[in-house]
Amino acid sequence: MRQNAPLSVAILAAGKGTRMKSNLPKVLHKLGSLSLIERVIQNVSLLQPQRCLVVVGYGQEQVRGALVGYPVEFVEQPEQKGTGHAVQQLIPCLADFEGDLLVINADVPLLRTETLRSLIATHQSQKPSVTLLSARVGDPTGYGRVFCNHDNRVVEIVEDRDCTAAQRQNHRINAGIYCFHWPVLGEVLPQLKTDNQQQEYYLTDVIALLPEALALDVQDVQEIAGINDRLQLAEAYQILQERIKANWMAAGVTLVDPNSITIDDTVTLGVDVVIEPQTHLRGHTQIGEGCRIGPGSLIEHSQIGQHCQIFYSVVHESDIGDHTTVGPYAHIRHHSQINDHCRIGNFVETKNTRIGSRTNAAHLAYLGDATLGEEVNIGAGTIIANYDGITKHSTQIGKGSKTGANSVLVAPLIVGEQVTIAAGSTITENLPDDVLAIARARQVVKPGWRLGEGRTTGAGSSSASAYPAPSPSESVQIFVLRLHPHQDLKAELLKFIQQEGIQAGFMLTSVGSLRQATLRMAGATTNQVWRDTFEIVSLVGTLAPSGVHLHLLITDPSGQVRGGHLQAGCLIYTTAEMVIGESLRHRFERQRDEQTGYHELRPRFRS
Ligand code: UD1
Ligand code: CA
């Protein structure tokens, strides 16, 4: 009798998996978070084999690439001529191996490690040439049939395609999982022939060549389901989900509607977690005690603390602390870290953002590449503009600060602590602690105004209006004009108001000197012209495209004052420096006054 032999494993993964009808090698199709072959590798790794050999062929670059980091060696099967041919490829690399070889198809992802352990234990206690897993199933279609004589001694295995009608009545099937004594298998492998329906080298044909083969029935036939097509893949997913969900319910988790929930086997859940309907937990996700997740949520690769609530939301690659509420309709993504007692509400998206404790962003916000302190309040409609079209920039918001509704924070930006940002502000510059920042146009209110009619009430009623007057800074604008020797004062002013589009100007202040003055006195029809050097001591009146109406006071070298209505022909001696205001609420028109016969000022409100 042999001693307990060392164990190696061979996983057969070189086939294309034609029935999958896929460009991806079959063994790389995902069952939940892991591919079929990853699941098989995980299972056999727990047996701590000496070596784990993976036979690869079809799509081997993809298969090798997908298994980087797993403790496996690859053996190439250059052409796929059947499962027997696949095992033949191991002969050179197992030349000195004296132990047992567990051969397993890569498409049996639901097999439990305990089942493999009992296969090996049976093999090692009874020491036949091979022990294989078999099962008695309701529908054996597609599987090889196991024919035994007595005591589960296998005589032969006949593939479904090669069975006679009578042989098909045998419902005892081959699971494709074998524990061989390698030195014996190595000897008979070269004798395989291809005299079968598929003209392949069948591994199952070695059974008839070996001195002693033993079959061991598995109790749970679901375990040995081989995945050959997408329907079987979907059925296996259901079985996997049932197992995972049963485990979590047994461990103290409530699943409100298990059929509408999916949970990857890489997820961990604390006690008294409640998972509401239509919720999917994927990848390396951990959910702490007492959380309520869902309805309608997707959480992937994320850590959720204790007693959180997440409903109708997506959380991806992010961490959430304790007692935090997310949703409805929030999207927490790309390394966001949300601390304890936060509230992330309706239509809020966070990306790569750290959020301090007791901070709220309750409605309609985008928080990207930002760090928010504790107790910050993000007003509805706050947007962090983190992308300038080329690069992303970061934003900091200090403890206790508040952003008003519809604020835009243009990154890079540092907002201090206890800052208040007024609603509708676009903040482009850093803000120190304890300030109110307002960055938006002020409201203009035009009393007694209706669309299409303009002003509807008399000018005098504006002071009686209930609306506050607009601030001076926004109803007036200021111009400064300097003239040079020989220029004509009135002509230059007319040119200036044209050029600046001044609608309702008034002279605020002016000084300068003239070498010629041309003025008209009240009631006169002709001008008076003086040539001397004069100081301009006053110039007052209104300026508009409809006309300038200005009165000028000058002093002659003896200090005598002259004054009158400014006419063309006032020529600058050294300078004229004028500050001109404009009312932005008015338009100055002129209209002939029947009483005086002159074109007098008629102010209008601008529409
Ligand atoms: C195989 C068994 C069948 C058993 C069933 C269990 C054979 C001849 N038949 O049939 O008795 O009931 O599994 O699921 O063994 N592979 C290679 N190289 C090849 C061909 C296949 O590595 O040349 C690999 C495949 O990638 C796959 C595994 O071997 O992982 C099984 O191949 P598959 O074609 O699925 O075999 P079945 O027809 O299902
Ligand atoms: Ca198969």
XYZ file of C-alpha atoms and ligand atoms in Angstrom:
647
model
C 0.000 0.000 0.000
C 1.147 3.542 -0.876
C 1.790 6.224 1.721
C -0.281 9.421 1.516
C 1.222 10.911 -1.595
C 1.997 14.594 -2.192
C -0.703 16.427 -4.141
C -0.501 18.528 -7.299
C -3.378 20.029 -9.237
C -3.996 20.352 -12.964
C -6.734 22.675 -14.198
C -7.845 22.111 -17.785
C -8.443 25.488 -19.357
C -7.251 25.253 -22.954
C -10.617 24.790 -24.654
C -12.371 27.591 -26.515
C -15.764 26.925 -25.062
C -17.501 27.004 -28.430
C -20.952 26.739 -26.883
C -20.448 30.124 -25.178
C -20.433 31.789 -28.632
C -17.993 34.380 -27.326
C -14.744 36.080 -28.270
C -13.633 35.655 -24.665
C -12.202 32.246 -23.665
C -14.937 30.466 -21.727
C -12.958 30.134 -18.505
C -12.641 33.937 -18.290
C -16.394 34.515 -18.251
C -17.398 36.048 -14.946
C -19.577 34.404 -12.401
C -20.245 37.336 -10.094
C -17.025 39.077 -9.203
C -14.680 36.276 -10.328
C -14.107 34.378 -13.558
C -14.855 30.656 -13.760
C -11.183 29.735 -13.593
C -10.457 32.112 -10.707
C -13.118 30.335 -8.700
C -11.594 26.941 -9.458
C -8.100 28.224 -8.544
C -9.419 29.648 -5.264
C -11.029 26.328 -4.389
C -8.004 24.173 -5.128
C -5.575 26.623 -3.470
C -7.188 25.803 -0.122
C -5.896 22.233 -0.580
C -2.350 23.660 -0.533
C -1.095 21.567 -3.448
C 2.626 21.275 -4.197
C 2.067 22.696 -7.673
C -0.946 24.095 -9.472
C -0.651 23.643 -13.236
C -3.046 25.352 -15.619
C -3.280 23.909 -19.131
C -3.820 26.818 -21.529
C -4.276 26.994 -25.279
C -7.143 28.917 -26.833
C -6.773 32.622 -25.961
C -3.827 31.780 -23.695
C -2.453 35.338 -23.629
C -5.767 36.506 -22.222
C -5.945 33.640 -19.732
C -2.346 34.113 -18.559
C -2.943 37.884 -18.294
C -6.099 37.428 -16.229
C -4.319 35.146 -13.736
C -1.292 37.302 -12.965
C -0.623 37.068 -9.233
C -2.220 33.632 -8.745
C 0.199 30.894 -7.572
C -0.092 28.822 -10.745
C 2.198 27.512 -13.520
C 1.057 27.457 -17.121
C 1.433 24.497 -19.452
C 0.680 25.036 -23.103
C -1.582 22.769 -25.117
C -0.827 24.170 -28.586
C -3.755 22.466 -30.294
C -6.932 21.533 -28.479
C -7.363 17.858 -29.222
C -9.388 16.949 -26.175
C -9.157 16.657 -22.395
C -6.880 13.588 -22.632
C -4.533 15.484 -24.938
C -4.539 18.358 -22.446
C -3.342 16.074 -19.640
C -0.736 14.516 -21.967
C 0.938 17.945 -22.080
C 1.796 17.532 -18.377
C 4.012 14.478 -18.923
C 7.302 16.422 -19.354
C 6.828 18.732 -16.387
C 5.633 15.983 -14.029
C 8.398 13.545 -15.044
C 9.755 13.247 -11.487
C 6.402 13.523 -9.707
C 5.427 10.519 -7.630
C 2.270 11.834 -5.975
C -1.452 12.273 -6.688
C -2.734 14.624 -9.355
C -6.100 16.295 -8.939
C -7.395 17.014 -12.445
C -10.268 19.430 -12.630
C -12.025 21.116 -15.515
C -11.856 24.898 -15.276
C -15.609 25.182 -15.869
C -16.886 23.792 -12.521
C -16.960 26.973 -10.418
C -19.506 25.873 -7.829
C -17.550 22.956 -6.443
C -16.930 23.214 -2.703
C -13.460 22.678 -1.278
C -14.935 20.196 1.251
C -16.100 18.040 -1.640
C -12.575 18.036 -3.066
C -11.210 17.167 0.363
C -13.497 14.156 0.649
C -12.518 13.073 -2.899
C -8.846 13.191 -1.906
C -9.482 11.521 1.445
C -11.342 8.650 -0.244
C -8.608 8.317 -2.825
C -5.872 8.315 -0.221
C -7.610 5.798 2.029
C -8.620 3.373 -0.740
C -5.667 4.017 -3.058
C -7.113 3.076 -6.452
C -5.455 4.400 -9.647
C -8.125 7.087 -9.860
C -11.070 8.322 -7.832
C -13.529 10.514 -9.680
C -16.561 12.523 -8.713
C -19.860 11.332 -10.121
C -23.476 12.292 -9.564
C -26.917 10.943 -10.243
C -28.871 13.697 -11.982
C -32.356 14.158 -13.413
C -31.129 15.428 -16.769
C -27.751 13.938 -17.734
C -27.713 15.471 -21.243
C -24.242 16.534 -22.337
C -22.342 14.718 -19.599
C -20.218 11.581 -19.868
C -21.949 8.564 -18.296
C -20.189 6.578 -15.580
C -20.614 2.796 -15.745
C -19.726 0.861 -12.612
C -19.874 -2.845 -11.774
C -19.877 -3.177 -8.002
C -18.617 -1.134 -5.081
C -18.475 1.926 -7.310
C -15.655 0.395 -9.375
C -15.791 2.200 -12.715
C -15.637 0.113 -15.852
C -15.823 2.922 -18.379
C -17.038 6.429 -19.077
C -18.918 7.035 -22.301
C -19.408 10.560 -23.584
C -22.989 11.664 -24.247
C -22.349 11.886 -27.986
C -20.889 8.387 -28.074
C -23.622 6.723 -26.005
C -26.039 4.193 -27.417
C -29.714 4.799 -26.680
C -29.488 2.241 -23.877
C -26.360 3.861 -22.394
C -28.121 7.227 -22.341
C -30.563 5.817 -19.821
C -27.748 5.844 -17.262
C -28.157 9.031 -15.217
C -24.886 8.671 -13.337
C -22.632 11.335 -14.792
C -18.929 12.191 -14.731
C -18.224 15.508 -13.000
C -14.880 16.013 -14.742
C -12.988 16.012 -11.434
C -10.477 13.242 -10.826
C -7.792 12.335 -8.344
C -5.201 10.203 -10.194
C -2.129 8.477 -8.915
C 0.175 10.221 -11.354
C 2.817 7.516 -12.005
C 0.043 5.141 -13.173
C -1.776 7.790 -15.226
C 1.471 8.944 -16.879
C 2.005 5.396 -18.118
C -1.390 4.906 -19.788
C -1.866 8.447 -21.184
C 0.122 7.758 -24.401
C -2.279 4.917 -25.238
C -5.304 7.202 -25.806
C -6.946 7.056 -29.226
C -9.334 9.365 -31.066
C -11.811 6.717 -32.170
C -14.849 8.655 -30.969
C -17.507 10.938 -32.327
C -15.460 14.115 -31.777
C -12.177 12.522 -32.858
C -10.530 13.840 -29.716
C -8.308 12.321 -27.038
C -10.736 11.884 -24.154
C -9.332 11.873 -20.640
C -12.336 9.746 -19.749
C -10.932 6.945 -21.903
C -8.030 6.372 -19.454
C -10.505 4.877 -16.985
C -10.841 1.711 -18.993
C -7.037 1.530 -19.224
C -6.354 1.899 -15.494
C -6.203 -1.097 -13.116
C -8.665 0.343 -10.620
C -11.054 3.322 -10.853
C -13.417 4.415 -8.121
C -16.456 6.727 -8.407
C -17.609 8.899 -5.534
C -21.089 10.401 -5.783
C -21.500 14.010 -4.718
C -24.550 14.736 -2.608
C -25.283 18.219 -3.949
C -25.424 17.871 -7.729
C -25.470 21.666 -8.149
C -21.812 21.679 -7.131
C -20.519 19.836 -10.146
C -22.466 21.785 -12.788
C -20.109 22.374 -15.722
C -20.601 25.717 -17.450
C -20.730 25.267 -21.196
C -23.133 27.974 -22.355
C -24.646 31.233 -21.161
C -27.804 29.624 -19.849
C -25.731 27.392 -17.573
C -23.700 30.462 -16.564
C -26.886 32.257 -15.531
C -28.155 29.193 -13.663
C -24.839 28.893 -11.827
C -25.095 32.564 -10.859
C -28.493 31.898 -9.308
C -27.106 28.969 -7.335
C -24.148 31.047 -6.166
C -26.490 33.875 -5.122
C -28.736 31.501 -3.198
C -25.720 30.183 -1.299
C -24.387 33.665 -0.511
C -27.762 35.009 0.568
C -28.546 31.987 2.719
C -25.176 32.472 4.469
C -25.852 36.132 5.207
C -29.366 35.531 6.429
C -27.990 32.860 8.751
C -25.419 35.413 9.956
C -28.057 37.985 10.965
C -28.713 40.049 7.848
C -32.239 40.860 6.657
C -32.818 40.597 2.923
C -36.208 42.168 2.320
C -36.733 40.617 -1.121
C -33.891 38.146 -1.701
C -34.812 37.495 -5.333
C -34.268 41.101 -6.334
C -30.957 41.449 -4.482
C -27.499 40.341 -5.629
C -24.459 40.099 -3.370
C -20.967 39.169 -4.535
C -19.149 36.593 -2.445
C -16.425 39.177 -1.812
C -18.864 41.334 0.194
C -19.018 41.334 4.000
C -22.043 42.459 6.009
C -22.440 43.301 9.702
C -25.249 42.077 11.938
C -28.670 43.676 11.592
C -27.878 45.039 8.176
C -31.109 45.375 6.199
C -30.874 45.089 2.432
C -33.932 46.493 0.699
C -35.169 45.321 -2.736
C -33.325 46.002 -5.995
C -29.989 46.422 -4.299
C -26.682 45.090 -5.601
C -23.514 44.783 -3.549
C -20.396 44.141 -5.581
C -16.670 43.594 -5.302
C -14.742 44.254 -2.112
C -17.558 45.978 -0.270
C -17.978 46.006 3.518
C -21.149 47.140 5.202
C -21.149 47.805 8.931
C -23.627 46.780 11.583
C -27.155 48.174 11.456
C -26.993 49.781 8.014
C -30.068 49.983 5.827
C -29.087 49.718 2.175
C -31.588 50.248 -0.632
C -34.075 50.100 -2.109
C -32.519 50.584 -5.511
C -28.832 50.928 -4.712
C -25.554 49.732 -6.213
C -22.486 49.618 -3.990
C -19.169 48.532 -5.460
C -15.738 48.224 -3.843
C -16.734 50.474 -0.940
C -16.587 50.502 2.864
C -19.715 51.630 4.666
C -19.530 52.210 8.448
C -22.247 51.421 10.960
C -25.877 52.571 11.018
C -25.783 54.292 7.629
C -28.720 54.588 5.281
C -28.202 54.493 1.536
C -31.220 54.555 -0.713
C -31.616 54.807 -4.483
C -27.933 55.619 -4.830
C -24.696 54.456 -6.402
C -21.507 54.213 -4.342
C -18.319 53.269 -6.150
C -14.799 52.853 -4.716
C -15.548 55.086 -1.752
C -15.608 55.062 2.053
C -18.491 56.209 4.206
C -18.297 56.617 8.014
C -20.971 55.877 10.625
C -24.524 57.273 10.875
C -24.357 58.887 7.450
C -27.330 59.111 5.091
C -26.910 58.939 1.339
C -29.656 59.493 -1.212
C -32.076 59.346 -2.709
C -30.302 59.577 -6.070
C -26.780 60.348 -4.952
C -23.619 59.202 -6.728
C -20.575 58.764 -4.514
C -17.588 57.836 -6.595
C -13.865 57.603 -7.237
C -12.243 57.569 -3.810
C -14.708 59.798 -2.032
C -14.471 59.634 1.770
C -17.512 60.726 3.675
C -17.190 60.921 7.441
C -19.701 60.319 10.256
C -23.152 61.880 10.649
C -23.182 63.416 7.181
C -26.152 63.815 4.898
C -25.584 63.500 1.166
C -28.932 63.958 -0.449
C -30.906 64.207 -3.629
C -28.914 64.396 -6.853
C -25.575 65.028 -5.214
C -22.441 63.706 -6.921
C -19.131 63.473 -5.122
C -15.898 62.530 -6.859
C -12.543 62.144 -5.104
C -13.846 64.293 -2.277
C -13.243 64.079 1.481
C -16.122 65.253 3.620
C -15.785 65.988 7.363
C -18.218 64.877 10.047
C -21.682 66.416 10.333
C -21.374 68.031 6.918
C -24.472 68.192 4.727
C -24.932 68.407 0.994
C -28.621 67.772 0.850
C -29.631 68.689 -2.679
C -28.331 69.055 -6.243
C -24.592 69.488 -5.949
C -21.345 68.416 -7.599
C -18.366 68.110 -5.275
C -15.220 67.118 -7.188
C -11.576 66.920 -6.033
C -12.479 68.729 -2.834
C -11.804 68.551 0.911
C -14.640 69.739 3.108
C -14.177 70.297 6.837
C -16.644 69.392 9.556
C -20.082 70.966 9.809
C -19.995 72.446 6.355
C -23.314 73.095 4.668
C -23.416 72.834 0.911
C -26.380 74.778 -0.445
C -28.642 73.383 -3.127
C -27.123 73.730 -6.566
C -23.542 74.259 -5.404
C -21.076 73.261 -8.096
C -17.359 72.868 -7.650
C -15.884 73.735 -11.034
C -12.832 71.502 -10.723
C -11.919 71.222 -14.403
C -10.565 74.111 -16.431
C -10.756 72.176 -19.676
C -7.195 70.880 -19.351
C -6.538 69.841 -15.748
C -8.459 69.146 -12.577
C -7.889 71.428 -9.589
C -8.642 70.999 -5.902
C -10.862 72.942 -3.526
C -10.836 73.203 0.271
C -13.762 74.378 2.338
C -13.053 75.044 6.018
C -15.035 73.930 9.048
C -18.472 75.447 9.495
C -18.599 77.219 6.157
C -21.782 77.487 4.126
C -22.265 77.821 0.401
C -25.423 79.577 -0.757
C -27.809 78.034 -3.223
C -26.446 77.943 -6.762
C -22.893 78.922 -5.909
C -20.040 78.042 -8.230
C -16.639 77.479 -6.624
C -13.991 77.765 -9.301
C -10.956 75.630 -8.406
C -8.182 75.904 -7.362
C -9.780 77.504 -4.347
C -9.329 77.672 -0.579
C -12.335 78.753 1.445
C -11.574 79.422 5.134
C -13.600 78.421 8.190
C -16.998 79.882 9.065
C -17.328 81.507 5.662
C -20.727 82.277 4.209
C -21.057 82.409 0.459
C -24.105 84.278 -0.805
C -26.541 82.483 -3.080
C -25.721 82.659 -6.758
C -22.085 83.616 -6.207
C -19.245 82.583 -8.487
C -16.200 82.413 -6.229
C -12.875 82.620 -8.021
C -10.563 83.892 -5.262
C -9.562 82.357 -1.922
C -11.625 83.429 1.085
C -10.173 83.939 4.589
C -11.995 82.784 7.757
C -15.152 84.533 8.993
C -16.236 86.411 5.884
C -19.354 86.801 3.830
C -18.580 86.559 0.132
C -21.019 87.906 -2.445
C -19.975 87.601 -6.054
C -22.881 88.344 -8.322
C -24.642 91.282 -10.036
C -27.025 93.215 -7.861
C -30.712 93.202 -8.593
C -32.101 96.166 -10.563
C -35.769 96.971 -10.007
C -37.630 99.358 -12.316
C -40.805 100.465 -10.614
C -43.971 100.863 -12.647
C -42.605 98.992 -15.647
C -44.401 96.529 -17.896
C -43.123 94.497 -20.847
C -43.713 96.286 -24.169
C -44.981 99.454 -22.510
C -41.888 100.592 -20.648
C -42.699 103.069 -17.915
C -46.393 103.032 -16.966
C -46.578 105.752 -14.278
C -45.351 109.358 -14.050
C -41.744 110.224 -13.127
C -42.819 111.591 -9.746
C -44.237 108.287 -8.589
C -40.868 106.556 -8.464
C -40.036 108.010 -5.055
C -43.324 106.686 -3.734
C -42.551 103.213 -5.032
C -42.351 100.342 -2.605
C -39.138 99.098 -4.287
C -35.789 100.057 -2.853
C -33.786 102.348 -5.153
C -30.868 100.716 -6.903
C -27.545 101.548 -5.288
C -25.667 104.582 -6.651
C -22.768 102.406 -7.679
C -24.976 100.699 -10.167
C -27.215 103.454 -11.398
C -24.336 105.857 -12.180
C -21.128 105.505 -14.089
C -18.219 107.911 -14.142
C -16.014 109.137 -17.021
C -12.908 111.300 -16.868
C -11.867 113.488 -19.824
C -8.828 115.681 -20.277
C -8.473 118.188 -23.163
C -5.314 119.709 -24.645
C -4.285 123.199 -25.937
C -6.209 124.489 -28.983
C -9.009 121.891 -28.713
C -12.623 123.161 -28.843
C -14.331 122.440 -25.529
C -17.899 121.886 -26.835
C -16.848 119.962 -29.952
C -14.682 117.615 -27.870
C -17.508 116.998 -25.367
C -19.932 116.126 -28.188
C -17.372 113.776 -29.674
C -16.810 112.137 -26.272
C -20.481 111.415 -25.563
C -20.831 109.902 -29.030
C -17.802 107.754 -28.501
C -18.835 106.525 -25.022
C -22.525 106.203 -25.880
C -23.482 108.444 -22.977
C -27.300 108.696 -22.826
C -27.845 110.836 -19.713
C -24.616 112.629 -18.782
C -24.016 115.443 -16.315
C -20.917 117.450 -15.519
C -19.713 116.563 -12.028
C -16.680 118.826 -11.873
C -14.269 120.636 -14.194
C -11.242 122.921 -14.116
C -8.958 124.274 -16.832
C -8.185 127.385 -18.855
C -9.197 128.957 -22.152
C -7.468 131.299 -24.607
C -10.772 132.102 -26.290
C -14.284 132.037 -24.835
C -17.508 132.005 -26.888
C -20.679 132.320 -24.829
C -24.282 133.293 -25.413
C -26.133 135.313 -22.797
C -29.687 134.587 -21.785
C -32.194 135.924 -24.302
C -29.458 136.943 -26.776
C -29.411 135.696 -30.331
C -25.705 136.275 -30.972
C -22.582 134.998 -29.252
C -19.937 137.010 -27.441
C -16.316 136.128 -28.138
C -13.376 137.101 -25.908
C -9.687 136.387 -26.516
C -7.499 136.409 -23.395
C -6.377 133.842 -20.836
C -9.246 132.639 -18.691
C -9.537 130.173 -15.809
C -12.511 127.815 -16.028
C -14.059 128.099 -12.554
C -17.276 126.234 -13.218
C -18.992 124.236 -15.901
C -22.424 122.754 -15.175
C -25.250 121.103 -17.109
C -26.319 117.960 -18.964
C -24.854 115.983 -21.846
C -26.704 113.651 -24.233
C -26.690 112.750 -27.932
C -29.736 115.025 -28.248
C -27.553 117.980 -27.191
C -25.277 119.370 -24.508
C -26.675 122.091 -22.326
C -23.781 123.571 -20.331
C -23.163 126.898 -18.592
C -19.581 128.099 -18.179
C -18.038 130.469 -15.640
C -14.591 131.931 -16.387
C -12.351 134.564 -14.772
C -10.111 136.932 -16.741
C -6.538 137.881 -15.661
C -7.971 140.581 -13.369
C -10.249 138.034 -11.619
C -13.432 139.345 -13.211
C -16.054 136.631 -13.675
C -17.926 136.129 -16.927
C -20.426 133.445 -17.624
C -22.988 132.191 -20.088
C -24.224 129.359 -22.317
C -21.318 127.278 -23.710
C -20.950 127.618 -27.466
C -18.545 126.232 -30.027
C -15.396 128.398 -30.064
C -14.151 127.907 -26.502
C -10.494 127.023 -27.165
C -8.310 125.356 -24.533
C -5.300 127.338 -23.306
C -3.473 124.754 -21.139
C -5.925 122.020 -20.122
C -9.497 121.147 -19.298
C -10.044 118.332 -16.781
C -13.570 117.066 -16.432
C -15.326 114.332 -14.474
C -18.596 113.379 -16.129
C -21.318 111.227 -14.610
C -24.008 109.232 -16.406
C -27.322 108.008 -15.001
C -27.820 104.438 -16.151
C -31.500 104.632 -15.384
C -32.217 107.543 -17.715
C -32.097 108.709 -21.279
C -31.993 112.472 -21.798
C -34.144 113.652 -24.668
C -34.938 117.234 -25.696
C -38.282 118.518 -26.786
C -39.427 121.934 -27.881
C -41.218 123.708 -25.049
C -44.111 125.773 -26.454
C -43.843 128.207 -23.545
C -40.161 129.057 -23.947
C -39.560 128.135 -27.562
C -36.405 126.262 -26.532
C -35.644 122.499 -26.708
C -35.782 121.655 -23.030
C -34.704 118.490 -21.178
C -37.130 115.562 -21.178
C -35.764 112.674 -19.039
C -36.941 109.143 -19.852
C -36.352 105.881 -18.014
C -34.347 103.400 -20.023
C -36.160 100.167 -20.867
C -16.094 16.791 -19.950
C -15.965 15.253 -19.814
C -17.329 14.672 -19.472
C -17.853 15.297 -18.202
C -17.866 16.834 -18.308
C -18.177 17.414 -16.959
C -14.216 14.593 -21.369
C -13.928 13.939 -22.661
N -15.514 14.720 -21.053
O -16.950 17.047 -21.031
O -17.211 13.258 -19.293
O -19.156 14.819 -17.941
O -16.596 17.337 -18.726
O -18.350 18.807 -17.021
O -13.309 14.880 -20.647
N -10.053 21.432 -22.386
C -8.702 21.563 -22.636
N -8.203 21.128 -23.803
C -8.966 20.517 -24.757
C -10.357 20.363 -24.497
C -10.879 20.816 -23.294
O -7.977 22.097 -21.825
O -8.424 20.118 -25.790
C -10.604 21.943 -21.117
C -11.685 22.986 -21.309
O -11.121 24.287 -21.331
C -12.598 22.771 -20.114
C -12.388 21.332 -19.745
O -11.226 20.899 -20.423
O -12.277 23.581 -19.025
C -13.578 20.476 -20.156
O -13.816 20.609 -21.524
P -15.295 20.590 -22.106
O -15.204 20.725 -23.574
O -16.160 21.499 -21.370
O -15.719 19.076 -21.756
P -17.188 18.505 -21.708
O -17.664 18.237 -23.095
O -18.034 19.332 -20.836
Ca -17.769 21.092 -19.673
